[in-house]
Short mmCIF file of C-alpha atoms and ligand atoms in Angstrom, two decimals:
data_model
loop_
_atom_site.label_atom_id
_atom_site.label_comp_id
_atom_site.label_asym_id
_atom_site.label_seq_id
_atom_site.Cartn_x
_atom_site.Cartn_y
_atom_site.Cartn_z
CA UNK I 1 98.89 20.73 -83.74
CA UNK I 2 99.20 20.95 -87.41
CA UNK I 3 100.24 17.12 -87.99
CA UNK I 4 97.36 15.94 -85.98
CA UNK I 5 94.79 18.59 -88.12
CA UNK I 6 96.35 17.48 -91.00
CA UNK I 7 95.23 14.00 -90.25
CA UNK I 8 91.63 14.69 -89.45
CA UNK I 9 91.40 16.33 -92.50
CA UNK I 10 92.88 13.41 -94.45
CA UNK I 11 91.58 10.21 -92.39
CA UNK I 12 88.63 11.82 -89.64
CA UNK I 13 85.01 11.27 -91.18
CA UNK I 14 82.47 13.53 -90.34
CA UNK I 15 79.61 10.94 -89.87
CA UNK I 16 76.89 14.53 -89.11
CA UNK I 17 77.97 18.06 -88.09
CA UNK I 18 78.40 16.73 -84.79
CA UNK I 19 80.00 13.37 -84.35
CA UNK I 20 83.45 12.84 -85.58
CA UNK I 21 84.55 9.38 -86.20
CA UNK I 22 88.48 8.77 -85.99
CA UNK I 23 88.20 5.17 -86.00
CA UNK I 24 91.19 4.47 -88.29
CA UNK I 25 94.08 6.60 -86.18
CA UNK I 26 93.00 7.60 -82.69
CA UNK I 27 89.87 5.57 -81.30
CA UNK I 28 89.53 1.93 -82.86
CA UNK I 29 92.99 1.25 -85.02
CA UNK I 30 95.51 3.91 -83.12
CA UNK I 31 98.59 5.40 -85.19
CA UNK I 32 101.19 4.76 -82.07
CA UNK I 33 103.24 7.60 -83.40
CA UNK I 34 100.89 10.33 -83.81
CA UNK I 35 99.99 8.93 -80.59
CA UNK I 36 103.51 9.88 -78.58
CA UNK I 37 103.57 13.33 -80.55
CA UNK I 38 100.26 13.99 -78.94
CA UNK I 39 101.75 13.10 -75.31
CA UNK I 40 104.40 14.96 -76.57
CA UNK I 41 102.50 18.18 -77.27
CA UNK I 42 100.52 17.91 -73.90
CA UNK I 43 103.85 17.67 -71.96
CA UNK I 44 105.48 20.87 -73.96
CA UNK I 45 102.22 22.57 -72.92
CA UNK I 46 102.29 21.70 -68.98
CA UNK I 47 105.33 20.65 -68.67
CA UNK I 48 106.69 23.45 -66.55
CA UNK I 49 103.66 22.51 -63.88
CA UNK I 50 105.60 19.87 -61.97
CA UNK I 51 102.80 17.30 -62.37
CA UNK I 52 102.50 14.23 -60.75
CA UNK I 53 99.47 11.87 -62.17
CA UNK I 54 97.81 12.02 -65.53
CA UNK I 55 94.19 11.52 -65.37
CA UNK I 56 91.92 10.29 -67.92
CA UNK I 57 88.70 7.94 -68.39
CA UNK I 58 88.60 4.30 -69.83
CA UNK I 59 88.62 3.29 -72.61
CA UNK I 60 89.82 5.88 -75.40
CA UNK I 61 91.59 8.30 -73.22
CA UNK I 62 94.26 5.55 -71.87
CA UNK I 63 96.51 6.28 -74.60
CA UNK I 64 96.63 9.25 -74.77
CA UNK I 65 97.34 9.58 -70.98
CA UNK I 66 100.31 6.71 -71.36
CA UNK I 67 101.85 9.06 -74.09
CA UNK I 68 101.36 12.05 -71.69
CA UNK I 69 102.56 10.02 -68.64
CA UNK I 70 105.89 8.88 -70.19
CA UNK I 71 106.62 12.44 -71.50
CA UNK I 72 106.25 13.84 -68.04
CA UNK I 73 107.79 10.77 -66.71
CA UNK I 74 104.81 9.91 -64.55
CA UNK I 75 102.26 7.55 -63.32
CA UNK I 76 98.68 7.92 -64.76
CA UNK I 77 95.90 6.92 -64.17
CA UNK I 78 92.56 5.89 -66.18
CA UNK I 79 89.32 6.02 -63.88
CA UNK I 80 86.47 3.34 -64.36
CA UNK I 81 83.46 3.06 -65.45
CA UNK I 82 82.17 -0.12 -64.13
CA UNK I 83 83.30 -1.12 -60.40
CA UNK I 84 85.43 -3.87 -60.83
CA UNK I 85 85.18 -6.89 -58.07
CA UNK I 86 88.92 -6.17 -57.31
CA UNK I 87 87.91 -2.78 -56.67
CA UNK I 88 87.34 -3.10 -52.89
CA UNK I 89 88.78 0.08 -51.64
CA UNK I 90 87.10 3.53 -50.58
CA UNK I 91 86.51 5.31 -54.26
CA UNK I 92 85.69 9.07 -55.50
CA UNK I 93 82.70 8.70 -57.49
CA UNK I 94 81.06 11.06 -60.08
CA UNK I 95 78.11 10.10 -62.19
CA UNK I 96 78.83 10.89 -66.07
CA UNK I 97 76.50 11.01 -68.97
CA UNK I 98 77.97 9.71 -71.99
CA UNK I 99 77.04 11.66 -75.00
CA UNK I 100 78.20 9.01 -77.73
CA UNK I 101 76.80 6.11 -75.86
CA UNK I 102 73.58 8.38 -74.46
CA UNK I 103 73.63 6.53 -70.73
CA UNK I 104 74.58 7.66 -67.40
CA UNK I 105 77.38 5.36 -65.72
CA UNK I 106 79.19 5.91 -62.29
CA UNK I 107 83.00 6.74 -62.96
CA UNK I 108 85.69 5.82 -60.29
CA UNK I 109 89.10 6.23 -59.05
CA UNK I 110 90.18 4.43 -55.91
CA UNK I 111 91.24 6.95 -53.20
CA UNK I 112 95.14 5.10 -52.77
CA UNK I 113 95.90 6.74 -56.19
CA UNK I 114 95.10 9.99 -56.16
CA UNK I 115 95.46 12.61 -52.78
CA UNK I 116 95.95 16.12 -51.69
CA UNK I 117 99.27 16.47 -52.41
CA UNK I 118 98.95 15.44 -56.36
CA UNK I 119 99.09 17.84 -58.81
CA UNK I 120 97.15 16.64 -61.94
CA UNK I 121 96.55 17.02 -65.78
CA UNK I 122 93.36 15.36 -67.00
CA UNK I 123 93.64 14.23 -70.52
CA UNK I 124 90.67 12.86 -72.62
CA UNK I 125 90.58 11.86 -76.26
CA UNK I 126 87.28 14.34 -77.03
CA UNK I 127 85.94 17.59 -75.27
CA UNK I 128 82.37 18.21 -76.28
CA UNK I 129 79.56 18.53 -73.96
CA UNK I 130 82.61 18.96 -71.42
CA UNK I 131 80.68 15.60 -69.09
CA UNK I 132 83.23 13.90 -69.20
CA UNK I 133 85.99 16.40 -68.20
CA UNK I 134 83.65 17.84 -65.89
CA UNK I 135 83.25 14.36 -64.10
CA UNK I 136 86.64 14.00 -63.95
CA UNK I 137 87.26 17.25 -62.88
CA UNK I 138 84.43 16.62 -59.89
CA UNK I 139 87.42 13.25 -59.12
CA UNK I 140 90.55 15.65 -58.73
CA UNK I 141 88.13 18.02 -56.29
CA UNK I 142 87.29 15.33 -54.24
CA UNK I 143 90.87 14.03 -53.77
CA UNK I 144 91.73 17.70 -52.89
CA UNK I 145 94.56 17.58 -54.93
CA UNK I 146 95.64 20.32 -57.75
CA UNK I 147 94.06 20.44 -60.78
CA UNK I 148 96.87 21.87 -63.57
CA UNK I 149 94.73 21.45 -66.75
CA UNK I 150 92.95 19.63 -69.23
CA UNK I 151 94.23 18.60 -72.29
CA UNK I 152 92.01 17.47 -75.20
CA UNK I 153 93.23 15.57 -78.23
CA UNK I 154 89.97 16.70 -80.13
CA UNK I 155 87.83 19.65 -79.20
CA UNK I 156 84.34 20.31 -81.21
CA UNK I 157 84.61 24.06 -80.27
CA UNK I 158 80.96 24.47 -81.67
CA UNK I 159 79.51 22.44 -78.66
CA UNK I 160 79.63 23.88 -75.10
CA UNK I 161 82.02 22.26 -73.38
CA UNK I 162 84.67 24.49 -73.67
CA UNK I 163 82.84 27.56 -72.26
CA UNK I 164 81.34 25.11 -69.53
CA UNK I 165 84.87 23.96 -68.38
CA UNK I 166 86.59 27.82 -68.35
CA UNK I 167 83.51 28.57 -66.20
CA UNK I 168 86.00 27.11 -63.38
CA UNK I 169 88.53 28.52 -64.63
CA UNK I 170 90.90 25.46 -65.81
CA UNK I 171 93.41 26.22 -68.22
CA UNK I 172 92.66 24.19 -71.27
CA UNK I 173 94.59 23.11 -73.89
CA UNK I 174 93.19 21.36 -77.09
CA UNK I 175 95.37 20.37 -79.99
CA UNK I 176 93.02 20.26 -82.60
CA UNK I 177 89.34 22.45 -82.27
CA UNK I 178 86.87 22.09 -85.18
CA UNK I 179 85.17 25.13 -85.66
CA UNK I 180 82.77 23.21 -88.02
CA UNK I 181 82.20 20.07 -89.78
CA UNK I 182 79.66 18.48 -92.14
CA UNK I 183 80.26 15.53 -94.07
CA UNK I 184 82.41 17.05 -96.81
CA UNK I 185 84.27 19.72 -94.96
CA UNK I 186 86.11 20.47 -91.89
CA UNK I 187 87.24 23.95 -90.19
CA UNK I 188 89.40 24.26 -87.70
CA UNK I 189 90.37 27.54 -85.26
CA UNK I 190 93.56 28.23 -86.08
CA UNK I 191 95.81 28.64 -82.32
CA UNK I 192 96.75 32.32 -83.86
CA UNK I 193 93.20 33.02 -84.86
CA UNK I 194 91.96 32.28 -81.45
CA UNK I 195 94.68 34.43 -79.68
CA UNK I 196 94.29 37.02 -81.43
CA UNK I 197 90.21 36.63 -80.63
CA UNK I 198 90.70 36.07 -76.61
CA UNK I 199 93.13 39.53 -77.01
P1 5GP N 1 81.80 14.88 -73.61
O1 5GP N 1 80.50 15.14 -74.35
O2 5GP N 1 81.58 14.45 -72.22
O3 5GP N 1 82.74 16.08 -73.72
O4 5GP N 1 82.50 13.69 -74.40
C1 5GP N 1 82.55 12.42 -73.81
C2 5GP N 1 83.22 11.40 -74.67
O5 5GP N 1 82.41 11.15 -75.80
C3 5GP N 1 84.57 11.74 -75.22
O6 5GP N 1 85.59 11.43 -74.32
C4 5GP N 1 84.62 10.86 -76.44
O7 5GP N 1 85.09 9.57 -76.09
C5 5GP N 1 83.20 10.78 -76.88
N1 5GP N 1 82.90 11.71 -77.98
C6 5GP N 1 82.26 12.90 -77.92
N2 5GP N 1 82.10 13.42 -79.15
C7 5GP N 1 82.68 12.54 -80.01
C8 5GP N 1 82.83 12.53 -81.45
O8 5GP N 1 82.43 13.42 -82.20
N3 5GP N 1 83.49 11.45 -81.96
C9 5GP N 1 83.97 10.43 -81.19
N4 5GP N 1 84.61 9.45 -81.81
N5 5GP N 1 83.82 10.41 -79.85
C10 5GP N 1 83.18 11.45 -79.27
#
C-alpha cells in the first residue's frame, strides 16, 4: 500500500533495526484517514470471503479492525488481555508473549462471540515474531470457526513471523513489509518484487 509506505518513510522512526515506532499516525496519535484506507485495503483483499467477525487484540489493533469491520460491514471483535470482572462467561484462552512489552499475559475472547459457524479475518497492527497472530490464531481454532486470513498493517519481513504463520498455511496479507530498517533508512518488499520471488 504505497500511501501507507509512503508514510513510514516520511513519519515511522526506526528507534534500532528492529523496533519501529509509529507513534505519530498509527499507534499513539492515529491519522483516522489513513486509518479507513487501511480497512479499506484489508476488505479489497478478503472481501470476496464472505466474512463474518474481524478479530484483533487490544489495544493497537482495535482500529484497525473497526476500519476493517465497517468496510465488510461487520461486527469485530478485539480479544483481552486482562480478564475483566464483567467477564463472567466461559472464554477461549491462549497465553501470548509480548515482544514489545517482553511479558507473557493470558489473551481472551468470550465464547458468545465467536463459534463454528464464523468465518474470520484476524487483523493486528504489527506481524513480527508472529505471537501475537499465532495466539489469536490458537482463539479462532478453538471456536472451530473458519479462519480466512490475517491481515497486518505492518510486517517486519526480516523477523520470523511470517514464515512461522504460512507454516499453517493462512493466507496473509500485509500492506506494508520492511525488508530492512536502521535508523536512517528503510526498505520495503515491493508486492511485485515478492510475486515475482514466490513464482
Ligand atoms: P508479534 O511479535 O507477536 O508479531 O508482535 C506483537 C505486537 O508487538 C504487535 O501487535 C505490535 O503491537 C507490537 N510490535 C511488534 N513489533 C513492533 C515494532 O517494531 N513497533 C511497534 N510500535 N510495535 C511492535
Amino acid at each position: 500500500m504505497k500511501l501507507l509506505q509512503d508514510r513510514i518513510r516520511q513519519d515511522g522512526e526506526a528507534l534500532s533495526s528492529h523496533v519501529l515506532k509509529v507513534d505519530s499516525f498509527l499507534n499513539h496519535q492515529v491519522d483516522s484517514a489513513l486509518t479507513m484506507a487501511i480497512g479499506q485495503a484489508f476488505a479489497a483483499e478478503f472481501g470476496a470471503e464472505r466474512v463474518t467477525k474481524v478479530l484483533t487484540i487490544e489495544a493497537s489493533g482495535i482500529h484497525f479492525a473497526l476500519a476493517t469491520a465497517v468496510a465488510l460491514g461487520v461486527p469485530f471483535i478485539y480479544a483481552k488481555k486482562k480478564k475483566a470482572i464483567t467477564l463472567t462467561e466461559d472464554l477461549y484462552s491462549v497465553p501470548v508473549h509480548s515482544f514489545t512489552r517482553g511479558e507473557t499475559f493470558n489473551v481472551s475472547v468470550s465464547k458468545r462471540y465467536l463459534s463454528a459457524t464464523d468465518r474470520v479475518l484476524i487483523v493486528d497492527d504489527f506481524l513480527a515474531t508472529g505471537d501475537a497472530l499465532l495466539g489469536l490464531r490458537e482463539i479462532v481454532t478453538q471456536s472451530g470457526a473458519h479462519l480466512v486470513g490475517l491481515g497486518a498493517v505492518v510486517e517486519k519481513s526480516f523477523q520470523e513471523g511470517r514464515s512461522k504463520l504460512e507454516a499453517t498455511g493462512v493466507r496473509i496479507h500485509s500492506l506494508a513489509r520492511i525488508k530492512s530498517m536502521s535508523p536512517d533508512h528503510i526498505e520495503f518488499i515491493e508486492e511485485t518484487a515478492a510475486l515475482a520471488a514466490s513464482n
